[in-house]
């Protein structure tokens, strides 16, 4: 079970509505065919959408966690992508059945004294739900939202309803988000949550490096470039299955366990989606994902087995 002790739901849903939100962006709402409430979720969570073509893609939920009658995602059309967004834009229509898995949560949105939310492009989807939750809690928050043009920025009508809490930075009119201005002075008790393209997230990390540890939480669309690390053979003990698998160099732990028929799951296989999250019972993980914070890595009690390995010769996993 990829979320430790938390169940991950697999469900058949129907498309309830498809709506244009901006140039190249649609929102899609899903509901249960029998009208039942959908599983609960927190801001920052995402679902895996299994398309009829066999493509599986992860999309952040951007509706209201209080409304469990439907899920809503936002999808940017990427014509040079791998086909998922193209299918959503071209073929998904109201009434169509599709399969979802989740909700899965890498962001870990928590109640804080205040929030500085930063979004770039389609990265607004998880951040929109966070803004709604912060407003519902009555806590101070500010959202900085950047995009190429105003026409390309989704959910503007919803955001404008929050007045001065939202600052819009369409690049063609206002330039880039002035991160130096917003991040120069650390704010005690304020958490930064950011999602968007890699240059924005890298800049947020750099500009907020002097903030208190744990202040910054990011979600990436794709793995960061990393130096190649040599792999060595590792013995993986799967405690729940009472099996031991020797994972050779050059093969992922996830791939080796799958080949042995063990109960593990994976989707992106790049260390960004969180599907293969696995509890570590013993041993020291060599974390290579783009999800865990420095504090999470130091704890060493969970790992993403699609990319991460071991610092020693043996790991004991809850698998």
mmCIF file of N, CA, C and O in Angstrom, residues 210-293:
data_model
loop_
_atom_site.group_PDB
_atom_site.id
_atom_site.type_symbol
_atom_site.label_atom_id
_atom_site.label_comp_id
_atom_site.label_asym_id
_atom_site.label_seq_id
_atom_site.Cartn_x
_atom_site.Cartn_y
_atom_site.Cartn_z
ATOM 1 N N UNK A 210 16.968 31.270 3.470
ATOM 2 C CA UNK A 210 17.215 31.816 4.807
ATOM 3 C C UNK A 210 15.976 31.783 5.688
ATOM 4 O O UNK A 210 16.014 32.224 6.835
ATOM 5 N N UNK A 211 14.864 31.258 5.169
ATOM 6 C CA UNK A 211 13.674 31.088 5.994
ATOM 7 C C UNK A 211 13.890 29.921 6.949
ATOM 8 O O UNK A 211 14.802 29.122 6.779
ATOM 9 N N UNK A 212 13.038 29.799 7.946
ATOM 10 C CA UNK A 212 13.166 28.723 8.928
ATOM 11 C C UNK A 212 13.076 27.359 8.242
ATOM 12 O O UNK A 212 12.326 27.200 7.265
ATOM 13 N N UNK A 213 13.821 26.375 8.711
ATOM 14 C CA UNK A 213 13.747 25.028 8.125
ATOM 15 C C UNK A 213 12.307 24.518 8.108
ATOM 16 O O UNK A 213 11.560 24.697 9.070
ATOM 17 N N UNK A 214 11.951 23.903 7.000
ATOM 18 C CA UNK A 214 10.605 23.367 6.860
ATOM 19 C C UNK A 214 9.569 24.360 6.392
ATOM 20 O O UNK A 214 8.393 24.010 6.235
ATOM 21 N N UNK A 215 9.983 25.618 6.127
ATOM 22 C CA UNK A 215 9.020 26.642 5.699
ATOM 23 C C UNK A 215 8.532 26.424 4.280
ATOM 24 O O UNK A 215 7.428 26.859 3.928
ATOM 25 N N UNK A 216 9.358 25.789 3.437
ATOM 26 C CA UNK A 216 9.049 25.697 2.004
ATOM 27 C C UNK A 216 8.657 24.279 1.631
ATOM 28 O O UNK A 216 9.364 23.313 1.940
ATOM 29 N N UNK A 217 7.513 24.155 0.960
ATOM 30 C CA UNK A 217 7.085 22.872 0.417
ATOM 31 C C UNK A 217 6.758 23.066 -1.059
ATOM 32 O O UNK A 217 6.030 23.996 -1.430
ATOM 33 N N UNK A 218 7.290 22.178 -1.896
ATOM 34 C CA UNK A 218 7.159 22.303 -3.344
ATOM 35 C C UNK A 218 6.559 21.036 -3.939
ATOM 36 O O UNK A 218 6.691 19.952 -3.375
ATOM 37 N N UNK A 219 5.925 21.178 -5.091
ATOM 38 C CA UNK A 219 5.542 20.008 -5.876
ATOM 39 C C UNK A 219 6.019 20.228 -7.309
ATOM 40 O O UNK A 219 5.720 21.256 -7.914
ATOM 41 N N UNK A 220 6.739 19.228 -7.805
ATOM 42 C CA UNK A 220 7.312 19.317 -9.142
ATOM 43 C C UNK A 220 6.531 18.472 -10.129
ATOM 44 O O UNK A 220 6.002 17.411 -9.793
ATOM 45 N N UNK A 221 6.494 18.947 -11.395
ATOM 46 C CA UNK A 221 5.873 18.183 -12.470
ATOM 47 C C UNK A 221 6.810 17.099 -12.985
ATOM 48 O O UNK A 221 6.374 16.035 -13.412
ATOM 49 N N UNK A 222 8.097 17.395 -12.956
ATOM 50 C CA UNK A 222 9.090 16.486 -13.530
ATOM 51 C C UNK A 222 10.307 16.435 -12.612
ATOM 52 O O UNK A 222 10.560 17.373 -11.858
ATOM 53 N N UNK A 223 11.082 15.364 -12.664
ATOM 54 C CA UNK A 223 12.263 15.275 -11.802
ATOM 55 C C UNK A 223 13.317 16.288 -12.192
ATOM 56 O O UNK A 223 13.482 16.627 -13.363
ATOM 57 N N UNK A 224 14.044 16.777 -11.186
ATOM 58 C CA UNK A 224 15.159 17.677 -11.450
ATOM 59 C C UNK A 224 16.331 16.904 -12.042
ATOM 60 O O UNK A 224 16.541 15.731 -11.711
ATOM 61 N N UNK A 225 17.121 17.539 -12.885
ATOM 62 C CA UNK A 225 18.356 16.878 -13.340
ATOM 63 C C UNK A 225 19.257 16.588 -12.154
ATOM 64 O O UNK A 225 19.437 17.444 -11.276
ATOM 65 N N UNK A 226 19.805 15.384 -12.108
ATOM 66 C CA UNK A 226 20.658 15.005 -10.993
ATOM 67 C C UNK A 226 21.896 14.301 -11.526
ATOM 68 O O UNK A 226 21.839 13.639 -12.567
ATOM 69 N N UNK A 227 23.008 14.409 -10.809
ATOM 70 C CA UNK A 227 24.193 13.653 -11.218
ATOM 71 C C UNK A 227 23.923 12.154 -11.085
ATOM 72 O O UNK A 227 23.218 11.712 -10.177
ATOM 73 N N UNK A 228 24.479 11.383 -11.992
ATOM 74 C CA UNK A 228 24.294 9.939 -11.955
ATOM 75 C C UNK A 228 25.032 9.347 -10.761
ATOM 76 O O UNK A 228 26.189 9.670 -10.504
ATOM 77 N N UNK A 229 24.322 8.508 -10.008
ATOM 78 C CA UNK A 229 24.939 7.831 -8.873
ATOM 79 C C UNK A 229 25.107 6.352 -9.215
ATOM 80 O O UNK A 229 24.200 5.733 -9.779
ATOM 81 N N UNK A 230 26.250 5.761 -8.872
ATOM 82 C CA UNK A 230 26.425 4.340 -9.146
ATOM 83 C C UNK A 230 25.500 3.500 -8.269
ATOM 84 O O UNK A 230 25.288 3.801 -7.097
ATOM 85 N N UNK A 231 24.899 2.468 -8.858
ATOM 86 C CA UNK A 231 24.044 1.549 -8.118
ATOM 87 C C UNK A 231 24.853 0.334 -7.681
ATOM 88 O O UNK A 231 25.786 -0.095 -8.368
ATOM 89 N N UNK A 232 24.489 -0.215 -6.546
ATOM 90 C CA UNK A 232 25.048 -1.489 -6.113
ATOM 91 C C UNK A 232 23.897 -2.433 -5.791
ATOM 92 O O UNK A 232 22.762 -2.001 -5.582
ATOM 93 N N UNK A 233 24.179 -3.696 -5.764
ATOM 94 C CA UNK A 233 23.169 -4.693 -5.437
ATOM 95 C C UNK A 233 22.666 -4.462 -4.014
ATOM 96 O O UNK A 233 23.434 -4.133 -3.114
ATOM 97 N N UNK A 234 21.354 -4.623 -3.806
ATOM 98 C CA UNK A 234 20.777 -4.437 -2.479
ATOM 99 C C UNK A 234 19.782 -5.560 -2.198
ATOM 100 O O UNK A 234 19.014 -5.967 -3.085
ATOM 101 N N UNK A 235 19.815 -6.061 -0.982
ATOM 102 C CA UNK A 235 18.865 -7.085 -0.539
ATOM 103 C C UNK A 235 17.670 -6.378 0.092
ATOM 104 O O UNK A 235 17.822 -5.605 1.035
ATOM 105 N N UNK A 236 16.490 -6.649 -0.442
ATOM 106 C CA UNK A 236 15.265 -6.021 0.056
ATOM 107 C C UNK A 236 14.391 -7.088 0.702
ATOM 108 O O UNK A 236 13.951 -8.033 0.034
ATOM 109 N N UNK A 237 14.173 -6.939 1.999
ATOM 110 C CA UNK A 237 13.299 -7.845 2.740
ATOM 111 C C UNK A 237 11.905 -7.224 2.783
ATOM 112 O O UNK A 237 11.731 -6.102 3.276
ATOM 113 N N UNK A 238 10.924 -7.925 2.251
ATOM 114 C CA UNK A 238 9.539 -7.454 2.236
ATOM 115 C C UNK A 238 8.824 -8.102 3.418
ATOM 116 O O UNK A 238 8.409 -9.268 3.346
ATOM 117 N N UNK A 239 8.710 -7.341 4.522
ATOM 118 C CA UNK A 239 8.259 -7.918 5.787
ATOM 119 C C UNK A 239 6.822 -8.420 5.715
ATOM 120 O O UNK A 239 6.509 -9.495 6.236
ATOM 121 N N UNK A 240 5.945 -7.673 5.077
ATOM 122 C CA UNK A 240 4.536 -8.061 5.051
ATOM 123 C C UNK A 240 4.316 -9.308 4.209
ATOM 124 O O UNK A 240 3.455 -10.129 4.506
ATOM 125 N N UNK A 241 5.090 -9.440 3.137
ATOM 126 C CA UNK A 241 4.960 -10.586 2.237
ATOM 127 C C UNK A 241 5.859 -11.755 2.631
ATOM 128 O O UNK A 241 5.762 -12.834 2.025
ATOM 129 N N UNK A 242 6.758 -11.512 3.600
ATOM 130 C CA UNK A 242 7.705 -12.545 4.037
ATOM 131 C C UNK A 242 8.522 -13.070 2.863
ATOM 132 O O UNK A 242 8.689 -14.268 2.676
ATOM 133 N N UNK A 243 9.025 -12.117 2.057
ATOM 134 C CA UNK A 243 9.843 -12.465 0.897
ATOM 135 C C UNK A 243 11.098 -11.597 0.899
ATOM 136 O O UNK A 243 11.087 -10.455 1.384
ATOM 137 N N UNK A 244 12.171 -12.136 0.337
ATOM 138 C CA UNK A 244 13.406 -11.376 0.176
ATOM 139 C C UNK A 244 13.784 -11.372 -1.298
ATOM 140 O O UNK A 244 13.771 -12.424 -1.953
ATOM 141 N N UNK A 245 14.085 -10.180 -1.810
ATOM 142 C CA UNK A 245 14.424 -10.019 -3.218
ATOM 143 C C UNK A 245 15.775 -9.325 -3.316
ATOM 144 O O UNK A 245 16.001 -8.296 -2.671
ATOM 145 N N UNK A 246 16.665 -9.887 -4.102
ATOM 146 C CA UNK A 246 17.946 -9.239 -4.369
ATOM 147 C C UNK A 246 17.788 -8.365 -5.610
ATOM 148 O O UNK A 246 17.463 -8.863 -6.694
ATOM 149 N N UNK A 247 17.977 -7.052 -5.435
ATOM 150 C CA UNK A 247 17.806 -6.093 -6.529
ATOM 151 C C UNK A 247 19.181 -5.811 -7.127
ATOM 152 O O UNK A 247 20.052 -5.248 -6.451
ATOM 153 N N UNK A 248 19.396 -6.167 -8.382
ATOM 154 C CA UNK A 248 20.721 -5.955 -8.972
ATOM 155 C C UNK A 248 20.973 -4.485 -9.296
ATOM 156 O O UNK A 248 20.032 -3.678 -9.390
ATOM 157 N N UNK A 249 22.221 -4.136 -9.456
ATOM 158 C CA UNK A 249 22.570 -2.784 -9.891
ATOM 159 C C UNK A 249 21.915 -2.504 -11.237
ATOM 160 O O UNK A 249 21.835 -3.382 -12.096
ATOM 161 N N UNK A 250 21.429 -1.277 -11.395
ATOM 162 C CA UNK A 250 20.816 -0.902 -12.661
ATOM 163 C C UNK A 250 19.338 -1.203 -12.755
ATOM 164 O O UNK A 250 18.704 -0.877 -13.772
ATOM 165 N N UNK A 251 18.762 -1.815 -11.721
ATOM 166 C CA UNK A 251 17.332 -2.085 -11.725
ATOM 167 C C UNK A 251 16.698 -1.420 -10.511
ATOM 168 O O UNK A 251 17.282 -1.410 -9.416
ATOM 169 N N UNK A 252 15.514 -0.847 -10.668
ATOM 170 C CA UNK A 252 14.855 -0.179 -9.550
ATOM 171 C C UNK A 252 14.296 -1.213 -8.576
ATOM 172 O O UNK A 252 13.969 -2.352 -8.952
ATOM 173 N N UNK A 253 14.163 -0.792 -7.328
ATOM 174 C CA UNK A 253 13.525 -1.663 -6.338
ATOM 175 C C UNK A 253 12.096 -1.960 -6.757
ATOM 176 O O UNK A 253 11.629 -3.104 -6.673
ATOM 177 N N UNK A 254 11.392 -0.934 -7.232
ATOM 178 C CA UNK A 254 10.014 -1.139 -7.677
ATOM 179 C C UNK A 254 9.942 -2.197 -8.774
ATOM 180 O O UNK A 254 9.124 -3.123 -8.710
ATOM 181 N N UNK A 255 10.788 -2.064 -9.788
ATOM 182 C CA UNK A 255 10.763 -3.010 -10.894
ATOM 183 C C UNK A 255 11.061 -4.429 -10.452
ATOM 184 O O UNK A 255 10.429 -5.393 -10.901
ATOM 185 N N UNK A 256 12.037 -4.585 -9.538
ATOM 186 C CA UNK A 256 12.402 -5.924 -9.070
ATOM 187 C C UNK A 256 11.279 -6.554 -8.252
ATOM 188 O O UNK A 256 10.984 -7.747 -8.404
ATOM 189 N N UNK A 257 10.626 -5.764 -7.398
ATOM 190 C CA UNK A 257 9.535 -6.305 -6.589
ATOM 191 C C UNK A 257 8.316 -6.630 -7.453
ATOM 192 O O UNK A 257 7.635 -7.633 -7.226
ATOM 193 N N UNK A 258 8.039 -5.783 -8.436
ATOM 194 C CA UNK A 258 6.941 -6.076 -9.365
ATOM 195 C C UNK A 258 7.176 -7.393 -10.090
ATOM 196 O O UNK A 258 6.247 -8.200 -10.257
ATOM 197 N N UNK A 259 8.420 -7.595 -10.534
ATOM 198 C CA UNK A 259 8.737 -8.814 -11.278
ATOM 199 C C UNK A 259 8.538 -10.073 -10.436
ATOM 200 O O UNK A 259 8.268 -11.151 -10.975
ATOM 201 N N UNK A 260 8.628 -9.918 -9.118
ATOM 202 C CA UNK A 260 8.423 -11.056 -8.210
ATOM 203 C C UNK A 260 6.971 -11.173 -7.760
ATOM 204 O O UNK A 260 6.654 -12.010 -6.918
ATOM 205 N N UNK A 261 6.106 -10.334 -8.308
ATOM 206 C CA UNK A 261 4.682 -10.414 -7.982
ATOM 207 C C UNK A 261 4.309 -9.858 -6.619
ATOM 208 O O UNK A 261 3.247 -10.197 -6.090
ATOM 209 N N UNK A 262 5.130 -9.010 -6.063
ATOM 210 C CA UNK A 262 4.857 -8.451 -4.739
ATOM 211 C C UNK A 262 3.891 -7.259 -4.832
ATOM 212 O O UNK A 262 3.804 -6.597 -5.884
ATOM 213 N N UNK A 263 3.143 -6.969 -3.745
ATOM 214 C CA UNK A 263 2.070 -5.964 -3.792
ATOM 215 C C UNK A 263 2.577 -4.530 -3.724
ATOM 216 O O UNK A 263 2.427 -3.843 -2.715
ATOM 217 N N UNK A 264 3.211 -4.065 -4.798
ATOM 218 C CA UNK A 264 3.687 -2.684 -4.877
ATOM 219 C C UNK A 264 3.060 -2.037 -6.110
ATOM 220 O O UNK A 264 2.662 -2.721 -7.051
ATOM 221 N N UNK A 265 2.980 -0.717 -6.088
ATOM 222 C CA UNK A 265 2.417 0.007 -7.221
ATOM 223 C C UNK A 265 3.327 1.169 -7.582
ATOM 224 O O UNK A 265 4.037 1.705 -6.731
ATOM 225 N N UNK A 266 3.272 1.574 -8.841
ATOM 226 C CA UNK A 266 4.048 2.722 -9.303
ATOM 227 C C UNK A 266 3.405 3.316 -10.527
ATOM 228 O O UNK A 266 2.702 2.622 -11.258
ATOM 229 N N UNK A 267 3.645 4.589 -10.750
ATOM 230 C CA UNK A 267 3.036 5.253 -11.901
ATOM 231 C C UNK A 267 4.080 6.018 -12.707
ATOM 232 O O UNK A 267 4.476 5.606 -13.790
ATOM 233 N N UNK A 268 4.572 7.151 -12.170
ATOM 234 C CA UNK A 268 5.480 7.998 -12.952
ATOM 235 C C UNK A 268 6.852 7.360 -13.148
ATOM 236 O O UNK A 268 7.502 7.572 -14.152
ATOM 237 N N UNK A 269 7.319 6.603 -12.153
ATOM 238 C CA UNK A 269 8.628 5.948 -12.148
ATOM 239 C C UNK A 269 9.774 6.948 -12.279
ATOM 240 O O UNK A 269 10.846 6.626 -12.770
ATOM 241 N N UNK A 270 9.505 8.177 -11.833
ATOM 242 C CA UNK A 270 10.507 9.243 -11.878
ATOM 243 C C UNK A 270 10.697 9.924 -10.517
ATOM 244 O O UNK A 270 11.439 10.885 -10.405
ATOM 245 N N UNK A 271 9.974 9.464 -9.500
ATOM 246 C CA UNK A 271 10.124 10.067 -8.180
ATOM 247 C C UNK A 271 9.408 11.378 -7.995
ATOM 248 O O UNK A 271 9.847 12.202 -7.189
ATOM 249 N N UNK A 272 8.280 11.583 -8.711
ATOM 250 C CA UNK A 272 7.555 12.839 -8.547
ATOM 251 C C UNK A 272 6.079 12.653 -8.186
ATOM 252 O O UNK A 272 5.465 13.557 -7.627
ATOM 253 N N UNK A 273 5.485 11.487 -8.476
ATOM 254 C CA UNK A 273 4.035 11.360 -8.278
ATOM 255 C C UNK A 273 3.656 10.854 -6.895
ATOM 256 O O UNK A 273 2.557 11.123 -6.410
ATOM 257 N N UNK A 274 4.519 10.070 -6.251
ATOM 258 C CA UNK A 274 4.238 9.606 -4.903
ATOM 259 C C UNK A 274 3.513 8.279 -4.806
ATOM 260 O O UNK A 274 3.244 7.790 -3.705
ATOM 261 N N UNK A 275 3.172 7.665 -5.937
ATOM 262 C CA UNK A 275 2.392 6.435 -5.911
ATOM 263 C C UNK A 275 3.114 5.296 -5.195
ATOM 264 O O UNK A 275 2.488 4.486 -4.507
ATOM 265 N N UNK A 276 4.414 5.206 -5.328
ATOM 266 C CA UNK A 276 5.159 4.060 -4.792
ATOM 267 C C UNK A 276 5.699 4.297 -3.386
ATOM 268 O O UNK A 276 6.592 3.578 -2.938
ATOM 269 N N UNK A 277 5.177 5.270 -2.681
ATOM 270 C CA UNK A 277 5.611 5.553 -1.298
ATOM 271 C C UNK A 277 5.530 4.277 -0.463
ATOM 272 O O UNK A 277 4.485 3.619 -0.413
ATOM 273 N N UNK A 278 6.605 3.919 0.201
ATOM 274 C CA UNK A 278 6.692 2.676 0.956
ATOM 275 C C UNK A 278 7.359 2.933 2.303
ATOM 276 O O UNK A 278 8.347 3.667 2.388
ATOM 277 N N UNK A 279 6.823 2.323 3.350
ATOM 278 C CA UNK A 279 7.385 2.502 4.691
ATOM 279 C C UNK A 279 8.666 1.698 4.844
ATOM 280 O O UNK A 279 8.732 0.539 4.442
ATOM 281 N N UNK A 280 9.669 2.319 5.444
ATOM 282 C CA UNK A 280 10.951 1.670 5.709
ATOM 283 C C UNK A 280 10.963 1.188 7.156
ATOM 284 O O UNK A 280 10.780 1.981 8.089
ATOM 285 N N UNK A 281 11.183 -0.101 7.344
ATOM 286 C CA UNK A 281 11.220 -0.682 8.686
ATOM 287 C C UNK A 281 12.646 -0.704 9.229
ATOM 288 O O UNK A 281 12.890 -0.427 10.396
ATOM 289 N N UNK A 282 13.608 -1.004 8.372
ATOM 290 C CA UNK A 282 14.995 -1.047 8.804
ATOM 291 C C UNK A 282 15.895 -0.754 7.606
ATOM 292 O O UNK A 282 15.551 -1.060 6.460
ATOM 293 N N UNK A 283 17.057 -0.180 7.881
ATOM 294 C CA UNK A 283 17.987 0.190 6.821
ATOM 295 C C UNK A 283 17.919 1.680 6.522
ATOM 296 O O UNK A 283 16.997 2.378 6.952
ATOM 297 N N UNK A 284 18.910 2.170 5.781
ATOM 298 C CA UNK A 284 18.996 3.600 5.464
ATOM 299 C C UNK A 284 18.750 3.834 3.982
ATOM 300 O O UNK A 284 19.531 3.392 3.141
ATOM 301 N N UNK A 285 17.667 4.510 3.636
ATOM 302 C CA UNK A 285 17.388 4.768 2.221
ATOM 303 C C UNK A 285 18.364 5.775 1.610
ATOM 304 O O UNK A 285 18.862 6.668 2.300
ATOM 305 N N UNK A 286 18.613 5.621 0.334
ATOM 306 C CA UNK A 286 19.331 6.611 -0.468
ATOM 307 C C UNK A 286 18.269 7.331 -1.284
ATOM 308 O O UNK A 286 17.853 6.858 -2.342
ATOM 309 N N UNK A 287 17.788 8.455 -0.768
ATOM 310 C CA UNK A 287 16.646 9.138 -1.380
ATOM 311 C C UNK A 287 17.062 9.835 -2.677
ATOM 312 O O UNK A 287 17.997 10.639 -2.691
ATOM 313 N N UNK A 288 16.313 9.566 -3.753
ATOM 314 C CA UNK A 288 16.593 10.181 -5.046
ATOM 315 C C UNK A 288 15.338 10.794 -5.672
ATOM 316 O O UNK A 288 15.298 11.084 -6.863
ATOM 317 N N UNK A 289 14.302 10.979 -4.867
ATOM 318 C CA UNK A 289 13.034 11.499 -5.356
ATOM 319 C C UNK A 289 13.034 13.022 -5.324
ATOM 320 O O UNK A 289 13.987 13.661 -4.883
ATOM 321 N N UNK A 290 11.925 13.608 -5.797
ATOM 322 C CA UNK A 290 11.738 15.053 -5.759
ATOM 323 C C UNK A 290 10.493 15.411 -4.957
ATOM 324 O O UNK A 290 9.795 16.379 -5.274
ATOM 325 N N UNK A 291 10.225 14.627 -3.911
ATOM 326 C CA UNK A 291 9.029 14.834 -3.101
ATOM 327 C C UNK A 291 9.371 15.149 -1.660
ATOM 328 O O UNK A 291 8.883 16.126 -1.096
ATOM 329 N N UNK A 292 10.203 14.326 -1.035
ATOM 330 C CA UNK A 292 10.473 14.444 0.389
ATOM 331 C C UNK A 292 11.221 15.730 0.737
ATOM 332 O O UNK A 292 12.096 16.173 0.003
ATOM 333 N N UNK A 293 10.870 16.288 1.887
ATOM 334 C CA UNK A 293 11.609 17.437 2.411
ATOM 335 C C UNK A 293 12.879 16.943 3.088
ATOM 336 O O UNK A 293 13.064 15.741 3.308
#
